[in-house]
Short mmCIF file of C-alpha atoms and ligand atoms in Angstrom, two decimals:
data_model
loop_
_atom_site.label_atom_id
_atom_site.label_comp_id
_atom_site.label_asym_id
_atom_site.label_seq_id
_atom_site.Cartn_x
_atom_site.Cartn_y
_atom_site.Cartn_z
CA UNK A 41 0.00 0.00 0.00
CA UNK A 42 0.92 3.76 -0.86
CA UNK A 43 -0.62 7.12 -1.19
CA UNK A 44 0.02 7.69 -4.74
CA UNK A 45 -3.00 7.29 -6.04
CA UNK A 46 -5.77 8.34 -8.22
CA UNK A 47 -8.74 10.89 -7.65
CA UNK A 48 -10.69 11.00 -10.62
CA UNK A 49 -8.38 11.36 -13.22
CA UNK A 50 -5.66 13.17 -11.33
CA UNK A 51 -3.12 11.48 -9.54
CA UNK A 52 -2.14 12.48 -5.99
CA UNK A 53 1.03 12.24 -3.43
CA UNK A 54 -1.38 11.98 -0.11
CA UNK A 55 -3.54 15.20 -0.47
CA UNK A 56 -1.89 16.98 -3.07
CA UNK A 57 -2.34 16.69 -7.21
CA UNK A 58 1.23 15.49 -8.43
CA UNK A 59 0.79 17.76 -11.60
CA UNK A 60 0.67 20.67 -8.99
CA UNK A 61 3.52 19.80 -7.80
CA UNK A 62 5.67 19.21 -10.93
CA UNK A 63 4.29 22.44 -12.13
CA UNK A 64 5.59 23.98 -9.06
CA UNK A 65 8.93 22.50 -8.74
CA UNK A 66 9.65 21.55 -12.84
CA UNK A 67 10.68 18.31 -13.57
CA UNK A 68 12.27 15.64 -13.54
CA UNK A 69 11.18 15.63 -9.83
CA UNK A 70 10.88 13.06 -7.06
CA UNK A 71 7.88 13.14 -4.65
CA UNK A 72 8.28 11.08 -1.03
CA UNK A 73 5.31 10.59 0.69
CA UNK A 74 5.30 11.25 4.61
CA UNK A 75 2.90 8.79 5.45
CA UNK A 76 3.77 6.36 3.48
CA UNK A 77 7.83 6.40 4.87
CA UNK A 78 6.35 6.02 8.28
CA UNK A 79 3.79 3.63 7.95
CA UNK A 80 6.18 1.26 6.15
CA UNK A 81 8.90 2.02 9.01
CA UNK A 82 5.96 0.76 11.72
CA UNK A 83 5.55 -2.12 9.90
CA UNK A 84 8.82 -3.49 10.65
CA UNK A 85 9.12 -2.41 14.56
CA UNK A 86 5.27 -3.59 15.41
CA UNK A 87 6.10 -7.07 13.63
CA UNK A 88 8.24 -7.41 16.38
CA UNK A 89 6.59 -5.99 19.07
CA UNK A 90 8.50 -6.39 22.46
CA UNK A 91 11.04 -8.62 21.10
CA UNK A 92 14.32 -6.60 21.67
CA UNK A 93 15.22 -5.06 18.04
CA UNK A 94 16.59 -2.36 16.58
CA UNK A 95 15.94 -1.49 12.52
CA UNK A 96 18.34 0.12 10.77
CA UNK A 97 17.32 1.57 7.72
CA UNK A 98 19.81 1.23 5.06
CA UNK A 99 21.09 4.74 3.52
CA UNK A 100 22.08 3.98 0.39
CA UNK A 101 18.53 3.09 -1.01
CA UNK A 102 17.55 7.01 -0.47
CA UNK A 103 19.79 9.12 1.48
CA UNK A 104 17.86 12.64 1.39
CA UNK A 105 18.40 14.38 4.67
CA UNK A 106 14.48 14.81 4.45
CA UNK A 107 13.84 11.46 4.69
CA UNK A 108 16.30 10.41 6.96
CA UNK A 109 14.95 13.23 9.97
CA UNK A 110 11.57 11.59 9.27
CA UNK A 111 13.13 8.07 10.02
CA UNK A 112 14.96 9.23 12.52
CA UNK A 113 12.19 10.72 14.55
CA UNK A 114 10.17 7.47 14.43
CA UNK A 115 13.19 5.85 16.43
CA UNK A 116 15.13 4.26 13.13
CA UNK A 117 18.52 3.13 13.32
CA UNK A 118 20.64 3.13 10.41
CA UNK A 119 22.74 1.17 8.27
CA UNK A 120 25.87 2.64 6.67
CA UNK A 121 28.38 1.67 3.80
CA UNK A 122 30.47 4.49 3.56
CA UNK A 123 31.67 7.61 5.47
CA UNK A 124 29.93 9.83 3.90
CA UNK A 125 26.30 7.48 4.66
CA UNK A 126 27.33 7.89 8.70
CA UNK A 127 28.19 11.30 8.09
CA UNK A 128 24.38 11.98 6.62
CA UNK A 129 22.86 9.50 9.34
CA UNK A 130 24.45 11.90 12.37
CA UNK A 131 23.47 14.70 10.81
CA UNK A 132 19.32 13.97 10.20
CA UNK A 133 19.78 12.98 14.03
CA UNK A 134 20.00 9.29 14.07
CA UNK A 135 21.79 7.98 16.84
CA UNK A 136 25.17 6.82 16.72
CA UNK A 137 24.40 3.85 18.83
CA UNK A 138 21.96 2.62 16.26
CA UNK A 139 24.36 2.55 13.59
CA UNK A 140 25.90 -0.52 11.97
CA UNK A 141 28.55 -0.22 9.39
CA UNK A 142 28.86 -2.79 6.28
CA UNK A 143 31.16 -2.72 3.33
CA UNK A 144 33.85 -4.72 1.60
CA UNK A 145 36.43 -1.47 1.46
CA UNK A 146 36.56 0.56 4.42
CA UNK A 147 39.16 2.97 4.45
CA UNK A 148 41.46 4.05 7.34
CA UNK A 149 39.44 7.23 7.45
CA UNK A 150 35.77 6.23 7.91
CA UNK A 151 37.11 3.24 10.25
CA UNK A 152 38.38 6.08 12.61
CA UNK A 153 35.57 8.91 12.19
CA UNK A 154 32.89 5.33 13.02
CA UNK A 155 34.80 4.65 15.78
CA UNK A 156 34.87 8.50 17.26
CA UNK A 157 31.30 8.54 16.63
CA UNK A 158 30.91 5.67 18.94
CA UNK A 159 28.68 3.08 16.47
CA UNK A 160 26.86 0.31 18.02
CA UNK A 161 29.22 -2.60 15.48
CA UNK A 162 30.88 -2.48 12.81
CA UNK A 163 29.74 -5.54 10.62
CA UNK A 164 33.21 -6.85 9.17
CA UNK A 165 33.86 -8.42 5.90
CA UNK A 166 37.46 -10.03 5.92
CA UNK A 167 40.14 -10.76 8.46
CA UNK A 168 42.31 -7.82 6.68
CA UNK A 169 39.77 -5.53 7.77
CA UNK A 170 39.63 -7.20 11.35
CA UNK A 171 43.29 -6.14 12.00
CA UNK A 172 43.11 -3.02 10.71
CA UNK A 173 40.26 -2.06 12.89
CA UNK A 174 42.14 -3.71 15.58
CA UNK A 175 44.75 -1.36 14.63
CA UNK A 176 42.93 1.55 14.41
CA UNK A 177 40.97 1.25 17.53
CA UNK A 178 44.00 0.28 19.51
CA UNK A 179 45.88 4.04 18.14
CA UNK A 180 42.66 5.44 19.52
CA UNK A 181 43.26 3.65 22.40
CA UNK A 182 39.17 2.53 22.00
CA UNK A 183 37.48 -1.25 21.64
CA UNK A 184 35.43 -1.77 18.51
CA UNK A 185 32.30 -3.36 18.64
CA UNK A 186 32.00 -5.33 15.77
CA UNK A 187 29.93 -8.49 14.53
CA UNK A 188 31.61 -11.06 11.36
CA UNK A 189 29.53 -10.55 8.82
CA UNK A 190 28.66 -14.41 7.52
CA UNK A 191 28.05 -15.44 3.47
CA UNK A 192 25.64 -17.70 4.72
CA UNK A 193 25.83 -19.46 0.98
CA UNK A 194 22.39 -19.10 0.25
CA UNK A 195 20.64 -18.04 -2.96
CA UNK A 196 18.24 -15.09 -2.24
CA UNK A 197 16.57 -15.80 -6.15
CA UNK A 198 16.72 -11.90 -7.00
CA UNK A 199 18.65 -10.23 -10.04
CA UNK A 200 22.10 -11.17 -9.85
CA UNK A 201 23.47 -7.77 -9.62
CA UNK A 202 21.77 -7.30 -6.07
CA UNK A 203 22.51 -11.14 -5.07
CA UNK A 204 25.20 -10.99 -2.11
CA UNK A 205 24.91 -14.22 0.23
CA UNK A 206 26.35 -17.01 -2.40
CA UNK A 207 30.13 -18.36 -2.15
CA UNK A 208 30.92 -16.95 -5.61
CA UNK A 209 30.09 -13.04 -4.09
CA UNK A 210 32.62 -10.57 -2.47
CA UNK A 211 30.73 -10.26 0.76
CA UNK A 212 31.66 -11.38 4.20
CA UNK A 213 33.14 -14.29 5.66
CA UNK A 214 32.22 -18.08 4.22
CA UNK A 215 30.38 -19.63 6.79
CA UNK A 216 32.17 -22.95 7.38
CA UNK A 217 35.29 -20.99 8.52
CA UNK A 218 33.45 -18.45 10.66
CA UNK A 219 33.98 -20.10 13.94
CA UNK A 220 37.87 -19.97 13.20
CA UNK A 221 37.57 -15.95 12.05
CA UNK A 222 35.28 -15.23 15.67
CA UNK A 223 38.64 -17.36 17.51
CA UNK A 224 41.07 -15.00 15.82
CA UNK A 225 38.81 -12.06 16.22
CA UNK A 226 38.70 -12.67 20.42
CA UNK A 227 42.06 -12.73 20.26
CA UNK A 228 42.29 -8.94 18.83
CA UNK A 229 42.71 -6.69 22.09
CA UNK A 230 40.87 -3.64 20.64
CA UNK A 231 38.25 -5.81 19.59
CA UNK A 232 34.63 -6.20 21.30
CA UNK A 233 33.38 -9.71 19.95
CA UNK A 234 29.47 -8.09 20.13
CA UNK A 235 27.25 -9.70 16.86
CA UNK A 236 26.41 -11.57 13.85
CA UNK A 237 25.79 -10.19 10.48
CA UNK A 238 24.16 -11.64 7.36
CA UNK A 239 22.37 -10.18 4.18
CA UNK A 240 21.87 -12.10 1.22
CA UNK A 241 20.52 -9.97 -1.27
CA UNK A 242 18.16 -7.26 -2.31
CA UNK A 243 14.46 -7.29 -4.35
CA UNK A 244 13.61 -10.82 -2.38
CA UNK A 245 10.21 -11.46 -3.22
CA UNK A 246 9.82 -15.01 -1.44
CA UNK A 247 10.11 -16.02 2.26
CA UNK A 248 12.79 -18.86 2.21
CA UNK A 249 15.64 -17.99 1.34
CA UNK A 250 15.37 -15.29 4.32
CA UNK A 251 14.42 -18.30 6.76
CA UNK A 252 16.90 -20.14 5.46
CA UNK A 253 19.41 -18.02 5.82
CA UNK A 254 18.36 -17.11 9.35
CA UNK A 255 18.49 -21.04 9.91
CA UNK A 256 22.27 -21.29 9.21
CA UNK A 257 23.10 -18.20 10.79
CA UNK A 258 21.62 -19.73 14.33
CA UNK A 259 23.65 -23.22 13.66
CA UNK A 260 26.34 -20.86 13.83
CA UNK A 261 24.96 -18.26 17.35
CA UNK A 262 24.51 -21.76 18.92
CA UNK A 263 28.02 -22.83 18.23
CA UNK A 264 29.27 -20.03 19.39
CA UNK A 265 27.41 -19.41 22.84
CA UNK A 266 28.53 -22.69 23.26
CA UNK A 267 32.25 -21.43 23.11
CA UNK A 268 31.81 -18.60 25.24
CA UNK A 269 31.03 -15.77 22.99
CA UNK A 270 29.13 -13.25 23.92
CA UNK A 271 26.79 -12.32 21.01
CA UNK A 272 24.16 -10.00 21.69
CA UNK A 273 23.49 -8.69 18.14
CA UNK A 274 21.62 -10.67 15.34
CA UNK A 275 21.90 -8.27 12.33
CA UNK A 276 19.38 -10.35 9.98
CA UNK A 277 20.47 -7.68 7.29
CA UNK A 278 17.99 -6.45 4.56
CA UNK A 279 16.66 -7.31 1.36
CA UNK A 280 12.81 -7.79 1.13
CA UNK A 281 11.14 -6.78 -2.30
CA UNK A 282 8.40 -4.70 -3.07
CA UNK A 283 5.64 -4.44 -5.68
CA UNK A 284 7.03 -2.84 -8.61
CA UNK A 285 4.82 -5.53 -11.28
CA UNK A 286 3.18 -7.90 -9.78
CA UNK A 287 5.52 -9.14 -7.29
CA UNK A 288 3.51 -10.52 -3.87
CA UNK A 289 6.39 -10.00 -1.32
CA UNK A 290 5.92 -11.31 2.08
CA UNK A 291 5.14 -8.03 4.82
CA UNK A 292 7.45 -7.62 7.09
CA UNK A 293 4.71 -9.12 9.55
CA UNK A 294 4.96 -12.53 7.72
CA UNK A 295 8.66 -12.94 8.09
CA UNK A 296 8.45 -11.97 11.73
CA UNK A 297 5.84 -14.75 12.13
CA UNK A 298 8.31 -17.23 10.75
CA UNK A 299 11.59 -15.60 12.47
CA UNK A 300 10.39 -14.83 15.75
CA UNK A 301 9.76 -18.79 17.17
CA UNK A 302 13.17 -19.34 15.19
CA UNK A 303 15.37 -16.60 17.49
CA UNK A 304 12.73 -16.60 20.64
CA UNK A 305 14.73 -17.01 24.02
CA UNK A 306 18.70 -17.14 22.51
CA UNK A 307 18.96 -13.81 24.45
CA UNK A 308 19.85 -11.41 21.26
CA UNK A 309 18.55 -8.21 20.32
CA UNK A 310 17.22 -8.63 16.57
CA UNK A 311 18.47 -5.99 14.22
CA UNK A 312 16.91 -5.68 10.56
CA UNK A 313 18.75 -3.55 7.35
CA UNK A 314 16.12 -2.59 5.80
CA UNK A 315 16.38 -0.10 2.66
CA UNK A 316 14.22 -0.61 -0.51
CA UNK A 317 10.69 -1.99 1.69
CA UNK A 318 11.08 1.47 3.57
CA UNK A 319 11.36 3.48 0.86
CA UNK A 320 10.63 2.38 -2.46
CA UNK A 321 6.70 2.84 -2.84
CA UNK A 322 7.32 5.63 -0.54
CA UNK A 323 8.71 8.07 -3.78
CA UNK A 324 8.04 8.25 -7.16
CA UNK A 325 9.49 10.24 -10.08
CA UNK A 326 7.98 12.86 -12.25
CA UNK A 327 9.00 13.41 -15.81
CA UNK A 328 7.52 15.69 -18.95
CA UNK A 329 7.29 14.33 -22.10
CA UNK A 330 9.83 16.51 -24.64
CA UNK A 331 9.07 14.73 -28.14
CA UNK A 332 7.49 11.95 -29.50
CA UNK A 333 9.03 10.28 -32.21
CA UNK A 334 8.90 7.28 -34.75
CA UNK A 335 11.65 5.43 -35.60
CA UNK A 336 12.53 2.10 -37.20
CA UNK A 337 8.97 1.24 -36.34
CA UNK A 338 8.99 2.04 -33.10
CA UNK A 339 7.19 4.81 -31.05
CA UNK A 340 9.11 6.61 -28.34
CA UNK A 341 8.56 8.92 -26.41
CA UNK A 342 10.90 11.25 -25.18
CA UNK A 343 11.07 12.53 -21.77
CA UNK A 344 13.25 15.01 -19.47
CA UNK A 345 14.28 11.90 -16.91
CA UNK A 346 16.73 10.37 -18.16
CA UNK A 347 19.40 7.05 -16.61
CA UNK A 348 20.86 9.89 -14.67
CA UNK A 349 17.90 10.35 -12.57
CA UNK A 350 16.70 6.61 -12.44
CA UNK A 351 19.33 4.55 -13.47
CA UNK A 352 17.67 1.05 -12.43
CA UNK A 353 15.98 0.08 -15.94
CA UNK A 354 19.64 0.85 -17.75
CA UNK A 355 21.02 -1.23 -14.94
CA UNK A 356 18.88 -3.91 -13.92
CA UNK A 357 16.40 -4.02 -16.77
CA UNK A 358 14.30 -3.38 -14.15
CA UNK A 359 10.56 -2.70 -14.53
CA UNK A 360 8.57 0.33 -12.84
CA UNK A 361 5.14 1.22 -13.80
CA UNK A 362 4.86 4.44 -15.69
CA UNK A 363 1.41 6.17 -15.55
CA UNK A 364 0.10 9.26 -16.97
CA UNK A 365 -0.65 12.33 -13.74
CA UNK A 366 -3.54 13.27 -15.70
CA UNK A 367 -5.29 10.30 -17.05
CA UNK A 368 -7.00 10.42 -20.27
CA UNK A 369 -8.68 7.81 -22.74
CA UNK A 370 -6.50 8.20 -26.05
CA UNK A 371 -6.32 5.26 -27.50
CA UNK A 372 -3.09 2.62 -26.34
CA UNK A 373 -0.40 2.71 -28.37
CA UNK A 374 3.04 0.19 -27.47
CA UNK A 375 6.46 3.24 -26.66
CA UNK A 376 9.84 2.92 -25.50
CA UNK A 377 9.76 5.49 -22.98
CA UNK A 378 13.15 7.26 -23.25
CA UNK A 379 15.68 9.71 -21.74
CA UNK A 380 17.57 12.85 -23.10
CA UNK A 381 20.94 10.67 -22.48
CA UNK A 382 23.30 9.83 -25.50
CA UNK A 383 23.44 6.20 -25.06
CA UNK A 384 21.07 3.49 -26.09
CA UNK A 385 20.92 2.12 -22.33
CA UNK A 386 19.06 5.40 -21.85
CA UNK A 387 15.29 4.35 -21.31
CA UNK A 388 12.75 4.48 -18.55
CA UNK A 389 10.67 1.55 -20.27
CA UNK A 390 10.19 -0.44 -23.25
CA UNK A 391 7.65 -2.05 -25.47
CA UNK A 392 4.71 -0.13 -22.96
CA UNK A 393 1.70 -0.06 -23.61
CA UNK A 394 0.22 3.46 -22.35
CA UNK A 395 -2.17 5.65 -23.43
CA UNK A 396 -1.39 7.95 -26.32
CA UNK A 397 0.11 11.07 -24.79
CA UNK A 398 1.00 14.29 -26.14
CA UNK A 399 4.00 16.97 -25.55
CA UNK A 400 4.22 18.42 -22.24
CA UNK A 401 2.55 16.29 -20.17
CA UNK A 402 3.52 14.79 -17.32
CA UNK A 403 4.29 11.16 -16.43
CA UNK A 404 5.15 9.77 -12.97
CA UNK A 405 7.32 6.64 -12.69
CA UNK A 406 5.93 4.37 -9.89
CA UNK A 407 8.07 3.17 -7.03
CA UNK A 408 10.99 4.85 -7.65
CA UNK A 409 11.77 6.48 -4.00
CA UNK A 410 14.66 3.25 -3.57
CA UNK A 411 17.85 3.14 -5.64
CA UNK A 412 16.82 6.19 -7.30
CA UNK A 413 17.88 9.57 -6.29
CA UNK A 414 20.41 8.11 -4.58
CA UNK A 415 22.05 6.69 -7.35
CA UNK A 416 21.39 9.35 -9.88
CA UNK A 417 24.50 11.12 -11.40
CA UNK A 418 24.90 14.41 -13.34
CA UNK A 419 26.22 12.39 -16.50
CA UNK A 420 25.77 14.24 -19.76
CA UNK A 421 26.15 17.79 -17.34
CA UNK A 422 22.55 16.81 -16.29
CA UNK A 423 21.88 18.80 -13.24
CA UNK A 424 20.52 16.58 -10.33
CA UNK A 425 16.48 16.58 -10.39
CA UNK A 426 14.63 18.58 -7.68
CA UNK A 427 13.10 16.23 -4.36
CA UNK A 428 9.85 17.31 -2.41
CA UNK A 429 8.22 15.54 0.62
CA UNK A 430 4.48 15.51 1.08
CA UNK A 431 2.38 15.36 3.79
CA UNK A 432 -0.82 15.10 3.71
CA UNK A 433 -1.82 18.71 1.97
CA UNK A 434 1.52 19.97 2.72
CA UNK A 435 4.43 20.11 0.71
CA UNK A 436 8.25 21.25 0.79
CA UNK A 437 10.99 21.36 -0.96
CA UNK A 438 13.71 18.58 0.41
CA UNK A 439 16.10 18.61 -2.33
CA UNK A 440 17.12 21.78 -4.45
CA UNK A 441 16.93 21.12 -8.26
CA UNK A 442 20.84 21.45 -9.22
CA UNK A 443 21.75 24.15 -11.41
CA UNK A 444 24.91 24.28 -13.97
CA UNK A 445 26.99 26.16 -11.12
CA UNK A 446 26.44 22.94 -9.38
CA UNK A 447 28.43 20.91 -12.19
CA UNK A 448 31.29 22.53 -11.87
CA UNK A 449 31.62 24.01 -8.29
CA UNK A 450 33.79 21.25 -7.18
CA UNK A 451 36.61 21.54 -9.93
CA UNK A 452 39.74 23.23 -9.58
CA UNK A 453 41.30 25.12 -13.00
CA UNK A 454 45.12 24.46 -12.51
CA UNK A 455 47.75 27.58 -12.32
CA UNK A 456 49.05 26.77 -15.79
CA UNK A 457 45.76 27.28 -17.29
CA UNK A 458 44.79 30.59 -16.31
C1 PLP B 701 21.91 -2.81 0.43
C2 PLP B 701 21.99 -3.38 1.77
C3 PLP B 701 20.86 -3.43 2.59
C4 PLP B 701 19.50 -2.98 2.14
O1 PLP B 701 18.98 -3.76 1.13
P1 PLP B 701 17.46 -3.55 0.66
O2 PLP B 701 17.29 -4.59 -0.39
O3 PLP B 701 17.37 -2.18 0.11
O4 PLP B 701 16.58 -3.77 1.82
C5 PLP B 701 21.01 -3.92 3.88
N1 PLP B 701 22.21 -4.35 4.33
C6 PLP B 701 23.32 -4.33 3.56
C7 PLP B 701 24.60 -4.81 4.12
C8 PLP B 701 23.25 -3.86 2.26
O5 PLP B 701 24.35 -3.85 1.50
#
């Protein structure tokens, strides 16, 4: 469920006509909806009620600072992959101690500004990395927290791109020599043993893989109370899918029914990653139609979003529902729904079927708040689109529209070029 949807023939972001809005703030623009960022955020924390957990919404699916304060506010935790994600998470006001660090490639840098903002655990992908937090820490003369983050093997059957938890992938530690990686890890002085970590993928639309995975990753919390450890984290990761066809993912209320009996009584707090089933139906983007054009048989239509804005469908093929803001009954007509780019990778959809639509009008591209802005570029000296949150009737700018003193501010001209 969302609140984009349609009155009459107009479509809405809660209270508020979405052609109003992209007349307001030009396009291409994305809309977040209030209501629907929370209510997907309670979700998660009533499925589990009073067991002890913590969720930790993962930044990099939509990192506006917007967004984030709204999260924040409900009581959301985060989970970071970079220094510049923590950096974002302090500043919206998300507290330190709810923040969980992943990532193949931590540098020297973001290992030391984590470790001065006091995270709850660092979630750690290789023994190189183990040392050289040990190192760090140690220099700082501070314990880490961290948990070993476990490839628990297990085939999340979602794109292969955003598959992580398989023996072939670059993340974490193989789970057959985990036991051996927590020994040498207790062994580290500047190292506080505190959690285990596992995510297996992203877009997973069924229930067992996640069960499954949770089922290995307890073999392995049993074997190592049993040695003494003291693990009070479970960090189940992220990864649930979300509507974007006709996908039926399971709520988070269904996969709490299955984990809850599973984890019930091994004395762990529960901790969740969860980026795209937050945010994805929460957003959509708004385009305008520029041209329409034939070509080699084909319709297309031309619009001012291009795979800078959205790059998923150049990326991942993947599919989002593109529907007219003002709907009409021209007759259907099969487009490729295209960018301004210069490559043929360039398109928002292909082979739809949409009713006929003419120049200037406006199109909004469903479920586009995850993986969207946030991976949006300004290639072809495309400034970055504008971002507005809604609530109920009210409305506000979150994200300033970039401008072409934007694309250059950061470059230097060199001395010898003057
Ligand atoms: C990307 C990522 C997530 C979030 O994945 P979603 O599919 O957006 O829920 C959680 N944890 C880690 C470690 C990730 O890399």
């Amino acid at each position: 469920m969302h609140f984009f949807e349609y009155r009459g023939n107009e479509l809405y972001a809660e209270d508020v006509p979405v052609r109003l809005l992209a007349e307001k703030y030009g396009t291409p623009l994305y809309i977040y909806s209030s209501s629907s960022l929370a209510m997907h955020f309670k979700a998660y924390d009533e499925a589990y009620g009073a067991f002890p957990h913590i969720i930790c919404y993962a930044l990099k699916a939509n990192t506006n600072g917007a967004v984030l304060r709204l999260l924040a506010k409900q009581g959301c935790g985060a989970d970071i992959v970079s220094g510049g994600e923590l950096f974002r998470a302090l500043k919206a006001g998300i507290s330190a101690g709810k923040i969980v660090y992943a990532g193949v490639g931590k540098t020297e840098e973001e290992i030391r500004f984590a470790l001065k903002s006091k995270i709850l655990m660092f979630n750690v992908e290789s023994e190189d990395e183990l040392q050289e937090i040990d190192r760090i820490a140690g220099s700082m003369k501070l314990k880490a927290p961290i948990a070993l983050r476990i490839n628990p093997d297990i085939d999340p059957m979602t794109h292969p791109y955003i598959s992580t938890g398989m023996k072939e992938h670059k993340f974490g530690i193989p789970i057959d020599r985990a036991v051996e990686y927590y020994r040498k890890a207790s062994r580290l002085r500047n190292i506080d043993v505190v959690g285990v970590q596992k995510h297996i993928g992203s877009q997973i639309t069924k229930i067992t893989p996640f069960v499954d995975a949770v089922n290995r990753t307890l073999v392995l919390l049993d074997e190592l109370k049993r040695r003494d450890f003291n693990i009070k984290y479970l960090d189940i990761g992220g990864g649930l899918g979300i509507t974007y066809l006709t996908e039926k993912p399971p709520t988070p209320a269904d996969i709490a029914k299955k984990l809850l009996p599973l984890i019930n009584g091994r004395g762990v707090t529960l901790i969740m990653e969860p980026g795209r089933s937050v945010v994805g139906n929460a957003g959509i983007l708004v385009t305008k139609t520029l041209y329409l054009k034939k070509s080699g048989g084909k319709d297309f239509v031309i619009v001012d979003a291009g795979m800078n804005d959205l790059m998923r469908p150049s990326l991942y093929d993947a599919y989002h529902h593109i529907v007219p803001v003002l709907k009409t009954r021209r007759a259907r007509i099969k487009v490729d729904i295209v960018g301004p780019i210069c490559e043929s990778g360039d398109f928002l959809a292909k082979g739809r079927s949409l009713n006929k639509v003419g120049r200037g009008e406006f199109l909004a591209v469903m479920s586009a708040g995850a993986y969207g802005m946030s991976m949006s570029s300004t290639y072809n000296s495309r400034p970055k689109a504008a971002e507005v949150l809604v609530s109920g009737k009210t409305h506000a700018l979150t994200g300033r529209r970039g401008s072409y003193e934007d694309l250059v501010r950061h470059e230097v001209m060199p001395g010898f070029l003057k």
